[in-house]
Coordinates of C-alpha atoms in Angstrom, one line a residue:
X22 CA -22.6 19.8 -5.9
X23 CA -22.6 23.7 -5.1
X24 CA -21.2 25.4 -8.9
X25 CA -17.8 27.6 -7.9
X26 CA -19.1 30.4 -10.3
X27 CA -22.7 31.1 -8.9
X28 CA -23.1 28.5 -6.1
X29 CA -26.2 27.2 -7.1
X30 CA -26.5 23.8 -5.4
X31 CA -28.0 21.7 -8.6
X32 CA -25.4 20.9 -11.4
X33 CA -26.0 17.8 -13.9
X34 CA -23.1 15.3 -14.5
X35 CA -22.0 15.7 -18.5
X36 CA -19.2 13.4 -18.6
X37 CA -17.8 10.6 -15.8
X38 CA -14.8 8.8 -16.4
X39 CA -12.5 6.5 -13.9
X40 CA -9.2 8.9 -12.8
X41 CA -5.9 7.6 -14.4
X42 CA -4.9 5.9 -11.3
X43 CA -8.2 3.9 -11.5
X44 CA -8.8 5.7 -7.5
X45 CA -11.5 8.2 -8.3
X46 CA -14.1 9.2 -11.0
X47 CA -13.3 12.5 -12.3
X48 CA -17.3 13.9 -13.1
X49 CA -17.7 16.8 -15.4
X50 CA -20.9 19.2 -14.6
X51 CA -22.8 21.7 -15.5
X52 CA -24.5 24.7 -13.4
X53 CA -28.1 24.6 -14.5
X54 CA -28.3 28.4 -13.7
X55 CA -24.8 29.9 -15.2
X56 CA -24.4 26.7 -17.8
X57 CA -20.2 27.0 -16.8
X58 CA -19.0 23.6 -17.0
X59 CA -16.5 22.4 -13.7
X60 CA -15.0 19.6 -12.8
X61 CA -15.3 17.1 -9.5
X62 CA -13.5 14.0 -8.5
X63 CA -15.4 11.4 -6.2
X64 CA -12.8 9.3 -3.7
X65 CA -13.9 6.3 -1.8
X66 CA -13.3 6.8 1.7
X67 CA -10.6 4.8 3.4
X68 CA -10.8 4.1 7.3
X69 CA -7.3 4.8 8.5
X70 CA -5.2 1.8 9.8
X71 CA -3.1 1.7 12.7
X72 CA -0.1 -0.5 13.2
X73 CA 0.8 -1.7 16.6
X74 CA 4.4 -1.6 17.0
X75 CA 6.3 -4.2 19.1
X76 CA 7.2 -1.9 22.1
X77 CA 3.0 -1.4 21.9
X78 CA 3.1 2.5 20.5
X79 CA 0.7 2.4 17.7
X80 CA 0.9 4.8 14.8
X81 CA -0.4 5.3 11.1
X82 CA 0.3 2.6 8.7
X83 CA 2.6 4.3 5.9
X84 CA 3.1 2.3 3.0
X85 CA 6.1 4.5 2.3
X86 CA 7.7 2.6 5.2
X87 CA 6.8 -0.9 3.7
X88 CA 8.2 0.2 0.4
X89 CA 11.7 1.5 1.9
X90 CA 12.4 -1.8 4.1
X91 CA 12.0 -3.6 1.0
X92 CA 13.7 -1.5 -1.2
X93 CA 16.8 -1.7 1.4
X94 CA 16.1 -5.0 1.2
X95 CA 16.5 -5.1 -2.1
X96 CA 19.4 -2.9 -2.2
X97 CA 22.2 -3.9 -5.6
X98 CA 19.5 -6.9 -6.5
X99 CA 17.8 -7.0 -10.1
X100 CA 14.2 -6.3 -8.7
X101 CA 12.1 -3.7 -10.6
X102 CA 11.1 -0.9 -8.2
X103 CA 7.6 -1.9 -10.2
X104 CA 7.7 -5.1 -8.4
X105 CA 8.3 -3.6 -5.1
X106 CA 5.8 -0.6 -5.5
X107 CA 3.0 -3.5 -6.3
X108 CA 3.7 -5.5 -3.6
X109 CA 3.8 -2.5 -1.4
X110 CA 0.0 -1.3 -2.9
X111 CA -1.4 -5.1 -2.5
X112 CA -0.4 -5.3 1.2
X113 CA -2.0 -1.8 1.7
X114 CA -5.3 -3.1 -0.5
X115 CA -5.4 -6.6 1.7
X116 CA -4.6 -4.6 5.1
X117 CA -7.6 -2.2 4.0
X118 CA -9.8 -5.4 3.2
X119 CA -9.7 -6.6 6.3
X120 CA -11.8 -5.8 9.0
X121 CA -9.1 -4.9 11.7
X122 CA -8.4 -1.2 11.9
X123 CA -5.5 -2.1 13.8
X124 CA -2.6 -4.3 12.4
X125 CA 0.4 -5.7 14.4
X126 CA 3.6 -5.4 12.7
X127 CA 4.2 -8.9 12.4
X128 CA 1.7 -9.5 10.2
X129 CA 2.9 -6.9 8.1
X130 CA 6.1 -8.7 8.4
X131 CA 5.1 -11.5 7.6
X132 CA 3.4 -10.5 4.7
X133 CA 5.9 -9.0 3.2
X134 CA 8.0 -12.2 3.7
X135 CA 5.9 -13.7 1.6
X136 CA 6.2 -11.6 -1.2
X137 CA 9.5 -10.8 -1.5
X138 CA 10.7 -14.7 -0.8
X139 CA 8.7 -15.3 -4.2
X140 CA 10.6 -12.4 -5.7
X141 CA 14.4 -12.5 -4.5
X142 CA 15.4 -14.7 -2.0
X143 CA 18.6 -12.7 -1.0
X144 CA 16.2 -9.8 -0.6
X145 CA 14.2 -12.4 1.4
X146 CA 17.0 -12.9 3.9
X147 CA 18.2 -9.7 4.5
X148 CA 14.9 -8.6 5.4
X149 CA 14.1 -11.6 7.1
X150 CA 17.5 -10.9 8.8
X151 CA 16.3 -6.9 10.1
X152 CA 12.6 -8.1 10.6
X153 CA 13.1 -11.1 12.7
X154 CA 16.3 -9.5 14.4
X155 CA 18.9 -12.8 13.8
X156 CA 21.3 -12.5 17.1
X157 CA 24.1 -14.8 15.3
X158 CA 25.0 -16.5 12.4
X159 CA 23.2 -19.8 13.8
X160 CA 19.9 -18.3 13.6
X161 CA 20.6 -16.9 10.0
X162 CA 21.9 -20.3 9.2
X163 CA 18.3 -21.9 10.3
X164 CA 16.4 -19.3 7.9
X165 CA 18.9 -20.0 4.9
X166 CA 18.0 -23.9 5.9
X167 CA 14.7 -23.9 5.8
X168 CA 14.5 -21.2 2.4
X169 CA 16.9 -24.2 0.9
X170 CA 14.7 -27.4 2.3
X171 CA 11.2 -25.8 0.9
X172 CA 12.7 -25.7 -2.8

């Protein structure tokens, strides 16, 4: 690591704790020429992922977007924004996990589903409602029938 002050290339690590996110390692060092401390954060490197939309355009996966359909979702129901933002990060983690780069919406779909039907049923439905595009009230019926039969 090249020192800011003197750019000597050789520093030694005096400290090294986890960031407060828990993301990165925040490294204190020391230039063994000038002895001025500085400090350096180490990431891990995150392949980008790609989502294939339905009409087949593909595009960055943004967790913001995951976050906002469920928080419309969610909209006047008594779920924590807490519950959403973690259910948001562990799709991100599991997409990441995986070894496809590239992720159809459906599955992110359905994985939010998932979640959110262990969370808020109503919230279940309405997203289930956008997500699976319900053409009439029979098809909407069906979902509420099947949410009703598995409890």
């Amino acid at each position: 690591m090249k020192c800011p002050y003197c750019s000597n290339p050789e520093s030694r690590v005096v400290d090294s704790r986890p960031s407060e996110e828990g993301t990165s390692i925040r490294r204190r060092r020391e230039c063994l020429v000038c002895h001025k401390r500085f400090t350096t954060y180490e990431t891990m490197e995150s392949l980008p992922l790609v989502v294939i939309k339905r009409d087949g355009s593909r595009q960055t996966f943004d967790k913001g977007k995951v976050l906002g359909g469920m928080l419309r979702a969610c909209e006047k129901r008594p779920v924590p924004f807490d519950t959403l933002e973690a259910i948001a990060n562990e799709i991100e983690q599991s997409l990441q996990n995986q070894m496809d780069r590239e992720i159809p919406t459906t599955r992110i779909g359905e994985m939010v589903m998932e979640r959110l039907k262990l969370v808020d049923e109503v919230a279940y439905v309405r997203f289930a409602s956008v997500y699976r595009q319900f053409k009439d009230i029979s098809t909407f019926m069906e979902e509420l029938n099947k949410l009703i039969k598995e409890k």
